[in-house]
XYZ file of C-alpha atoms in Angstrom:
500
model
C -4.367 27.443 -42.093
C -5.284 30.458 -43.768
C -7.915 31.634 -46.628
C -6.917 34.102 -49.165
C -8.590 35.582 -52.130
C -6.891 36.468 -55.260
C -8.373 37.995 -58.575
C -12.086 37.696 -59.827
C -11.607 34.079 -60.354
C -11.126 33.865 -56.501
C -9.020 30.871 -55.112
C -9.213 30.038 -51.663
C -6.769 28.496 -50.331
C -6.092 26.619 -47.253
C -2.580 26.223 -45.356
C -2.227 23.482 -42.972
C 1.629 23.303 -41.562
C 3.786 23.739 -44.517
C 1.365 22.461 -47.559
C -1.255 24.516 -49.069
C -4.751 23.063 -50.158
C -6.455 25.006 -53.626
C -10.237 25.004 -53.158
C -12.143 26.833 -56.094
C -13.717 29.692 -55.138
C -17.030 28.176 -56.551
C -17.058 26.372 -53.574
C -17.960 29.240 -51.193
C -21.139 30.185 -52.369
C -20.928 33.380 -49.798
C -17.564 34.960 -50.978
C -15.615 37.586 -48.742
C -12.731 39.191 -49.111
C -10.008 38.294 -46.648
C -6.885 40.325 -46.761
C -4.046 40.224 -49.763
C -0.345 39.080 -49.181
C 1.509 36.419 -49.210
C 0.160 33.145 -46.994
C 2.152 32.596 -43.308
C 2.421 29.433 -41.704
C 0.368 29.551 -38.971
C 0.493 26.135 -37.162
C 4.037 26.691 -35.571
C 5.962 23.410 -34.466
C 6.322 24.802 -30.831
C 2.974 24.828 -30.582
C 1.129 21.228 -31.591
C -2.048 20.646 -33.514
C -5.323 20.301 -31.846
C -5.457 16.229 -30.711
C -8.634 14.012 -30.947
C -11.141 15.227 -28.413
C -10.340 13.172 -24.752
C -13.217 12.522 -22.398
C -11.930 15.435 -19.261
C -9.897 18.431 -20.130
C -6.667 17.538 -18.996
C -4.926 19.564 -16.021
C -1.977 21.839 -17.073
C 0.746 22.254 -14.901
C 1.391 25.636 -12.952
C 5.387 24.635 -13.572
C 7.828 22.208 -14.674
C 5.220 19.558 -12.729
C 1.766 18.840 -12.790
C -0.178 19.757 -9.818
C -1.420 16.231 -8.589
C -5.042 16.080 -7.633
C -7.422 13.606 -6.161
C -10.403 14.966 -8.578
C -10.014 12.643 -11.430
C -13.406 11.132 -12.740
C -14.175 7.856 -14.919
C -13.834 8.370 -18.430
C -17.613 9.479 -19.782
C -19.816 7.237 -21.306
C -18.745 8.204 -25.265
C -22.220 8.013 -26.611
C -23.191 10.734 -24.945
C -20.692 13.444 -26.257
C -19.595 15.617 -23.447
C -19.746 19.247 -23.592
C -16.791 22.020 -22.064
C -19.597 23.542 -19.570
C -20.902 19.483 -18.917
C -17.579 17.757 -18.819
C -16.900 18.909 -15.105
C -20.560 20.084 -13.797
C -20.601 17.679 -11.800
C -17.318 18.471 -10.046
C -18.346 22.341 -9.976
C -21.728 20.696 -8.165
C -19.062 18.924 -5.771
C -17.490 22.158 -5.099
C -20.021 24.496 -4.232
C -20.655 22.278 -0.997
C -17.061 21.278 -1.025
C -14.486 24.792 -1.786
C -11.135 24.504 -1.347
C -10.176 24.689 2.451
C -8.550 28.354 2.666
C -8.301 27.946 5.856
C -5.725 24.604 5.636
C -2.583 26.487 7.265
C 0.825 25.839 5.366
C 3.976 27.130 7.494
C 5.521 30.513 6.532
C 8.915 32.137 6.955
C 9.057 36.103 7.302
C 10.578 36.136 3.897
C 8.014 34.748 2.126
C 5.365 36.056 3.956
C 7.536 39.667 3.045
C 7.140 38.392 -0.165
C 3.274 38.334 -0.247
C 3.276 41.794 1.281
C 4.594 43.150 -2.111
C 2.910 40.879 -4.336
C -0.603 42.635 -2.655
C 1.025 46.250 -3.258
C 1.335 45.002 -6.609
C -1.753 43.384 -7.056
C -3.006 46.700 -8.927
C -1.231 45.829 -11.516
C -3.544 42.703 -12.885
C -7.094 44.850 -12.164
C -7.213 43.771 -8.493
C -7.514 45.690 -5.355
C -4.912 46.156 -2.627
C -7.599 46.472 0.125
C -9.108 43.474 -0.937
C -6.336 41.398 0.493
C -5.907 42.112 4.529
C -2.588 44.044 4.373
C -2.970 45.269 7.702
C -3.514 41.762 8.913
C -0.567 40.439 7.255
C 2.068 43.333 8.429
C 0.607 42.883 12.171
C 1.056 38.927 11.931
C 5.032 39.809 10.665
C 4.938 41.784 13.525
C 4.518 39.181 15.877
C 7.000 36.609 14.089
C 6.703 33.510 12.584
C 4.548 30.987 14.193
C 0.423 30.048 13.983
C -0.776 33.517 13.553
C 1.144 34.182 11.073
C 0.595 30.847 9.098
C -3.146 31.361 9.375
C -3.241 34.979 8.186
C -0.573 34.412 5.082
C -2.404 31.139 4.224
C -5.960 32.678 4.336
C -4.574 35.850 2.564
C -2.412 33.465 -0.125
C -5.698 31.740 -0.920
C -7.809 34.751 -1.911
C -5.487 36.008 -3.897
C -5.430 32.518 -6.117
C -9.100 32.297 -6.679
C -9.160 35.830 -7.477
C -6.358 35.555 -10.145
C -7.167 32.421 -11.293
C -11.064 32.594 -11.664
C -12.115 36.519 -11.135
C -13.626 38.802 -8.416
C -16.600 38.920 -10.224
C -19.067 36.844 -7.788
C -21.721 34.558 -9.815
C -24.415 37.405 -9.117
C -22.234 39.872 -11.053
C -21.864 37.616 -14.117
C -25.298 38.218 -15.904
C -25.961 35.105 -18.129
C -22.900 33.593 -17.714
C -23.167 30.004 -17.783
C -19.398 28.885 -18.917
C -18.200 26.699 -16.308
C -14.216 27.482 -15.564
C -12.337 24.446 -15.356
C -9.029 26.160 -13.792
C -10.043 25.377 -9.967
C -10.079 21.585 -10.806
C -6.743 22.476 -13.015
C -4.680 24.479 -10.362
C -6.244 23.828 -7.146
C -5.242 26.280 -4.341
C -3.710 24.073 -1.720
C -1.342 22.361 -4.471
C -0.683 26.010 -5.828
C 0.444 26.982 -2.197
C 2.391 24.048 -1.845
C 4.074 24.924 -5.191
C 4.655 28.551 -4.257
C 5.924 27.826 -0.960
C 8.472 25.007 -2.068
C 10.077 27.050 -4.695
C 9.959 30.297 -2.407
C 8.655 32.408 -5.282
C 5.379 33.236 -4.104
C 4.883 36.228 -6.920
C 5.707 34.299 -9.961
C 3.400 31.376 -8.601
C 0.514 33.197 -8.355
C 0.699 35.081 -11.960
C 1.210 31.691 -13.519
C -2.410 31.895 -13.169
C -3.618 34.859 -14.740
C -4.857 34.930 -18.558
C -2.387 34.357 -20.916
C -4.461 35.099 -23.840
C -2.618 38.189 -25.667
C -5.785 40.397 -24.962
C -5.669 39.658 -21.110
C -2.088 41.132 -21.620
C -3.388 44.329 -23.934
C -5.984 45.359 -21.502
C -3.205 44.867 -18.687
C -1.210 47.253 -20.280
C -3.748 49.354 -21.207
C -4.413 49.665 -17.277
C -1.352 50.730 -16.373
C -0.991 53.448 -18.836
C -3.968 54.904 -17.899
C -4.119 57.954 -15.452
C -5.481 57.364 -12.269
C -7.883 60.479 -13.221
C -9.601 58.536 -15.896
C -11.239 56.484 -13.267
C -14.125 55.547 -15.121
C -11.918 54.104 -18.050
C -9.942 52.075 -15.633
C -12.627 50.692 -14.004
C -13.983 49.210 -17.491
C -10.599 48.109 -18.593
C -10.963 46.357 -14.956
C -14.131 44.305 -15.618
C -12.920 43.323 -18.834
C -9.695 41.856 -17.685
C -11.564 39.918 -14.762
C -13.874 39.028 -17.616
C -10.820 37.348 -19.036
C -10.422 35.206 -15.310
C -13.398 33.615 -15.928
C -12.490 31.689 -18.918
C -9.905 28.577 -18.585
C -6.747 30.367 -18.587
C -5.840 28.129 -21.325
C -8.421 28.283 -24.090
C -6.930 25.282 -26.189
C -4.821 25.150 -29.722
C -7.483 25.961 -31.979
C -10.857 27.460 -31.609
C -13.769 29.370 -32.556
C -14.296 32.889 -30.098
C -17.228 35.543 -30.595
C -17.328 38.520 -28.642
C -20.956 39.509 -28.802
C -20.738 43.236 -28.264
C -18.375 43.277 -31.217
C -20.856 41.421 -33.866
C -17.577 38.925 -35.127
C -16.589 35.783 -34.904
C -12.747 34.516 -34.734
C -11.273 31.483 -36.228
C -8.008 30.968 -33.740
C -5.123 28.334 -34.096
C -2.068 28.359 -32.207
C -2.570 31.944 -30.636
C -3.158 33.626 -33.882
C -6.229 34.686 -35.693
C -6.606 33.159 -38.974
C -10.143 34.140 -40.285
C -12.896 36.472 -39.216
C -16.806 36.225 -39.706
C -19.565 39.233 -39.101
C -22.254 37.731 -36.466
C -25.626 38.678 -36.150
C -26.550 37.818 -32.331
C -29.277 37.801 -29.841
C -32.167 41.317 -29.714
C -31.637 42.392 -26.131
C -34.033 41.071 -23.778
C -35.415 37.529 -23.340
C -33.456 36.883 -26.722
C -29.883 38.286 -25.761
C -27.284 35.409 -26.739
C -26.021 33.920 -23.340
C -21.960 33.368 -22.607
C -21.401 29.540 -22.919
C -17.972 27.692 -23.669
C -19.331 24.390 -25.778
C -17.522 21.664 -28.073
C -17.860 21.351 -31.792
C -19.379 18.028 -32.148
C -20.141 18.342 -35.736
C -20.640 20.359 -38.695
C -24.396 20.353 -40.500
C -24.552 20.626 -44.126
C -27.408 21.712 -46.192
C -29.831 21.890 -42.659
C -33.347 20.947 -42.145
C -35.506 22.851 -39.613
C -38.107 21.873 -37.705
C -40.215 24.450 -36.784
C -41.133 24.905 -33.073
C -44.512 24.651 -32.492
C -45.041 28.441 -31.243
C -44.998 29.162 -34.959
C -46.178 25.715 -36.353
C -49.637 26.498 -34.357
C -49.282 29.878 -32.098
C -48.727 31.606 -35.668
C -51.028 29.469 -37.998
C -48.051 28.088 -39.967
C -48.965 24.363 -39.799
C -52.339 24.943 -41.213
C -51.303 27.438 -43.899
C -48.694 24.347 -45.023
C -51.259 21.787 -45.040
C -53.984 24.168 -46.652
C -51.650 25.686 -49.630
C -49.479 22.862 -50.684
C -47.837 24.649 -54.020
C -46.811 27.717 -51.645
C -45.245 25.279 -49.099
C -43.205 23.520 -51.885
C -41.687 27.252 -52.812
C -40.820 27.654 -49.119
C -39.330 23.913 -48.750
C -41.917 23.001 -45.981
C -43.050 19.566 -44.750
C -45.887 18.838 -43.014
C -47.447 15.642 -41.024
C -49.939 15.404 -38.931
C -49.196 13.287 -36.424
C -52.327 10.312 -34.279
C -52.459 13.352 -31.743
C -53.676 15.571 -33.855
C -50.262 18.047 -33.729
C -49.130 18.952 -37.482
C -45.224 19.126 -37.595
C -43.441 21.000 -40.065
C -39.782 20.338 -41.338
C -38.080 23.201 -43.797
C -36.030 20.599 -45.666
C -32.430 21.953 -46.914
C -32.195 24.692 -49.627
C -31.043 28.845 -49.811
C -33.860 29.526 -48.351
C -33.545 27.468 -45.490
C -34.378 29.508 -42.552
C -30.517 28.118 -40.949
C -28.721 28.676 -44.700
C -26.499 25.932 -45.837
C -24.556 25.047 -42.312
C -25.034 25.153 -38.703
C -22.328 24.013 -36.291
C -23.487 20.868 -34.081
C -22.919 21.641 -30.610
C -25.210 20.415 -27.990
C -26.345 22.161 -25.115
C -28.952 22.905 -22.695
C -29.866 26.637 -24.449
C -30.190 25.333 -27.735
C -27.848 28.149 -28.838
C -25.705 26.829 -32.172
C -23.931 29.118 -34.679
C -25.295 28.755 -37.748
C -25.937 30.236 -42.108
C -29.044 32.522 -42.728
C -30.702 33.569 -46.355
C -30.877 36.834 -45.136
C -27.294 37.905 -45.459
C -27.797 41.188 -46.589
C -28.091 42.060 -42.735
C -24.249 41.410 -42.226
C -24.086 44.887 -43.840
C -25.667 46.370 -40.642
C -23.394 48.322 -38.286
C -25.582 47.246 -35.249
C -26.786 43.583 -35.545
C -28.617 42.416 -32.451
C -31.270 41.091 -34.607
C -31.489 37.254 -33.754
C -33.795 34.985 -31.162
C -30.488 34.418 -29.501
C -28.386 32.077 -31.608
C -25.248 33.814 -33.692
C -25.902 33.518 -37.610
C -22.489 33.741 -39.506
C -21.420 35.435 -42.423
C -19.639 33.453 -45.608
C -20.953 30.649 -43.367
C -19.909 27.371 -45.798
C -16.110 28.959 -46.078
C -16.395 28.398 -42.124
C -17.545 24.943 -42.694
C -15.385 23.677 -45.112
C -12.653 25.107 -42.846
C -13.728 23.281 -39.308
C -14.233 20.036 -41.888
C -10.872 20.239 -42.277
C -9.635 21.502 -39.011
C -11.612 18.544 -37.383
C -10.030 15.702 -39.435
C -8.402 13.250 -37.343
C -5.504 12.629 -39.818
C -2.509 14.226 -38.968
C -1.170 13.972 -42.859
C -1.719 15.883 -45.983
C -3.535 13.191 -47.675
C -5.927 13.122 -45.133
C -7.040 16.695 -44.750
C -6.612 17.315 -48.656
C -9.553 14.534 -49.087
C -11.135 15.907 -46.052
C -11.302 18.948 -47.942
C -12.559 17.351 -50.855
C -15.261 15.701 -49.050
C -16.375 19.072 -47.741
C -16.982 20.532 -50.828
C -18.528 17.909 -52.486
C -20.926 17.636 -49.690
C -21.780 21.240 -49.472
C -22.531 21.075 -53.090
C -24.729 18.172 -52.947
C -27.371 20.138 -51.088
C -28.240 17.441 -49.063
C -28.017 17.079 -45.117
C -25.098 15.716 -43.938
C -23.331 15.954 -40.711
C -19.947 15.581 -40.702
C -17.969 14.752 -37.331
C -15.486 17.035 -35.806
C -13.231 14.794 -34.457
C -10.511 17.084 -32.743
C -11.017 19.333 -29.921
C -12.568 22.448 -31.597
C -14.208 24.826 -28.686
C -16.419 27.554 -29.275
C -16.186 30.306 -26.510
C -18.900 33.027 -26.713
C -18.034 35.917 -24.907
C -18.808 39.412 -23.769
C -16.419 41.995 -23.268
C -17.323 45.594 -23.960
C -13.262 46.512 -24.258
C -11.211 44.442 -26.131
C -8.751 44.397 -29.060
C -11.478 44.211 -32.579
C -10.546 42.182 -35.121
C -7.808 44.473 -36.554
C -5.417 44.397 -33.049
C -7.290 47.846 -32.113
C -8.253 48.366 -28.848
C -11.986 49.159 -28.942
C -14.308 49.791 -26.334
C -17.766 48.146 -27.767
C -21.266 49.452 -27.231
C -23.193 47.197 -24.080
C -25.985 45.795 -25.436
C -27.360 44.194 -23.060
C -26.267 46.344 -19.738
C -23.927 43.956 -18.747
C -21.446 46.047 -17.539
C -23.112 47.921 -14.459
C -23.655 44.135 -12.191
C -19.492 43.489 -12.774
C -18.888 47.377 -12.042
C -21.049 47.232 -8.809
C -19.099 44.009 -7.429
C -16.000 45.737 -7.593
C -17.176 48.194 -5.393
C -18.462 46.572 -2.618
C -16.159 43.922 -0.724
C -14.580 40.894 -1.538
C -16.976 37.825 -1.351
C -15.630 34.636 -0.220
C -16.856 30.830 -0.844
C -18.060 31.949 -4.099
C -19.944 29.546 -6.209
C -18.840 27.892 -9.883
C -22.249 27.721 -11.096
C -24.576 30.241 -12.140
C -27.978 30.467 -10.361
C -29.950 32.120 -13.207
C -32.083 30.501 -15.178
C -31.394 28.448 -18.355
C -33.610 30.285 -21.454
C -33.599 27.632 -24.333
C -34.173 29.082 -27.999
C -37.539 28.901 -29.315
C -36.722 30.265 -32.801
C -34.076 31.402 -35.020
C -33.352 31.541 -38.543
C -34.038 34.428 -41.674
């Protein structure tokens, strides 16, 4: 699917596999430009369409086989959607009492444990540390042949280096409001992965089945390598960054939404390529910086209400200034009702001047965090836009809508998502709220990496915002930490306000 803009009497139109659906351009009452040539197919047969959203993620096998694993859970109650982060809490709860046993002893030959010696020399090359990983341990424990010291010291050894690869150095503590929850443990757990490694006798190739394969894992991997050693303080960024890659599921799904805060933009990515771009306005830094959270599309919201928290219904006097000025409240779109308790609640029913625009994505979660339209979308125009309470408003934010309307459909035919289309702009146009259901897997991953490849396949460096950097910088310096927890111990900040 792509959107393209020809002429002053702008057509947008919309590829799904090999047909193209016209939408006028009246349609998008927030037109951008997107760039001119001729429309690609970008939903490739090799790699299939997005399927209707299952209850678990399922696991993906490191090889030809899927790992087998005793972690499987009931399906989830369906009326109560399921979020990425949710979906397996309660196994990442499990696991911080429970971690894999690194110390379960598989047997080794001198091969393969001559093997693992060069896979840690090489280690560099993926933003690791050699000295992380015992090499004097392991050479000593060659020394003395095959046998249980050995086994112990290559198994222990083997282990680290899979959680490191496959989830990141980083300890929880260096991860500064990080709250995604990284499935890949659950997905590729270490004993099965040492099982795998050891049966095939490829221990290297194994282990970087793990790693990222996101193209911009691969960029900054590159990057690393042809970087002097005397340019230590770029390396050592281009290091956080690519661990900052480890702690998202190595396989982010076939279509997907992905903003990188820092950057102020929002992707729209199917099948490993970018296929439209947005301008976000994010989170002042502080109490309001945006969080990093991986959450599911449940629905899209068109033509919003808001209702106001009560920190401005009755900390700010808005409640009575409704209620007292009626013809004033009726400009603004405000409701008010005062309620046996005496609280006055006020509802800003749909309209431009909505203070969420004319969409929000539905996406549940415990920070109250959604991406959403604003009125004031002269602001997209700013160079540096950390302006919000926390959630990300979106630029030409009913194109995006009309988009995921489609992406979401169920139907897997061209009837289907041409009247899904339809639907979408009829409803947008009606001005009324309406939520439509997203009924395919459709993640949104918001992220924070401070070097990265921008929108335009240029590898940027992006200006920290919210002094991230230095807490992921500091826990590569000091020394490995083992039995590191899934979860996040900070504390959960819900939005209080956003909007205008």
């Amino acid at each position: 699917m792509m959107v393209k803009r020809w002429g002053k009497d702008t057509i947008a139109v919309l590829m799904t596999g090999t047909a193209i659906l016209a939408i006028p351009s009246a349609a998008f009452s927030q037109a951008g430009t997107q760039s001119a040539g001729q429309p690609q197919n970008l939903l490739p047969a090799e790699r299939p369409a997005a399927q209707p959203r299952p209850a678990r993620p399922q696991p993906a096998p490191i090889s030809s086989e899927p790992v087998q694993t005793d972690t499987a859970q009931p399906a989830a109650d369906q009326s109560e959607p399921m979020t990425v982060d949710t979906r397996i809490e309660t196994d990442a709860q499990r696991l911080l009492t429970e971690q894999d046993d690194a110390t379960t002893q598989f047997a080794w030959t001198l091969a393969q444990a001559g093997e693992l010696v060069d896979v840690i020399r090489n280690i560099g090359a993926e933003g690791l540390d050699p000295g992380d990983y015992r090499l004097p341990d392991l050479n000593a424990a060659i020394d003395a042949g095959e046998g249980a010291q050995l086994n112990r010291t290559a198994s222990e050894i083997f282990a680290w280096l899979v959680e490191d690869v496959r989830d990141g150095r980083t300890p929880m503590d260096g991860r500064k409001q990080w709250f995604v929850v990284d499935p890949d443990a659950d997905r590729y757990p270490t004993q099965e992965v040492m099982r795998a490694a050891l049966t095939s006798g490829d221990i290297s190739g194994t282990l970087m089945k793990l790693a990222p394969v996101h193209p911009d894992y691969a960029r900054l991997r590159d990057e690393l390598a042809a970087t002097p050693l005397a340019k230590d303080k770029r390396r050592k960024l281009i290091v956080a960054n690519m661990d900052r890659w480890r702690w998202l599921a190595r396989d982010l799904g076939s279509q997907y939404l992905m903003t990188n805060v820092p950057e102020y933009q929002l992707r729209l990515t199917v099948n490993d390529q970018i296929i439209s771009t947005y301008r976000t306005i994010v989170g002042k830094p502080g109490r309001t910086a945006t969080p990093q959270i991986a959450e599911l599309v449940e629905g899209v919201v068109f033509n919003p209400t808001w209702t106001v928290p009560q920190s401005i219904v009755k900390g700010e006097g808005l409640g009575n200034k409704v209620l007292n000025n009626p013809s004033w409240a009726r400009t603004k779109g405000y409701k008010a009702t005062r309620g046996a308790n005496g609280w006055t609640s006020v509802v800003q029913q749909p309209g431009p001047g909505n203070a969420l625009g004319l969409m929000k994505l539905h996406m549940p979660n415990k920070h109250a965090i959604f991406l959403h339209d604003t009125p004031s979308r002269g602001l997209f125009k700013q160079a540096e836009r950390a302006l919000s309470h926390g959630c990300i408003r979106t630029e030409r934010a009913q194109e995006l809508a009309i988009t995921l309307a489609i992406l979401g459909n169920a139907s897997n035919t061209e009837e289907g998502r041409q009247e899904a289309a339809a639907q979408a702009v009829e409803i947008s146009a009606a001005g009324k709220y309406k939520i439509v259901p997203i009924e395919k897997e459709m993640p949104v991953y918001i992220t924070y990496f401070t070097m990265a490849q921008d929108i335009d396949g240029k590898l940027r460096s992006f200006p920290d915002i919210y002094g991230r950097d230095k807490a992921v910088l500091d826990s590569f310096e000091a020394p490995r930490k083992a039995n590191r927890s899934r979860v996040t111990g900070e504390q959960v900040i819900p939005i209080v306000f956003d909007g205008a």
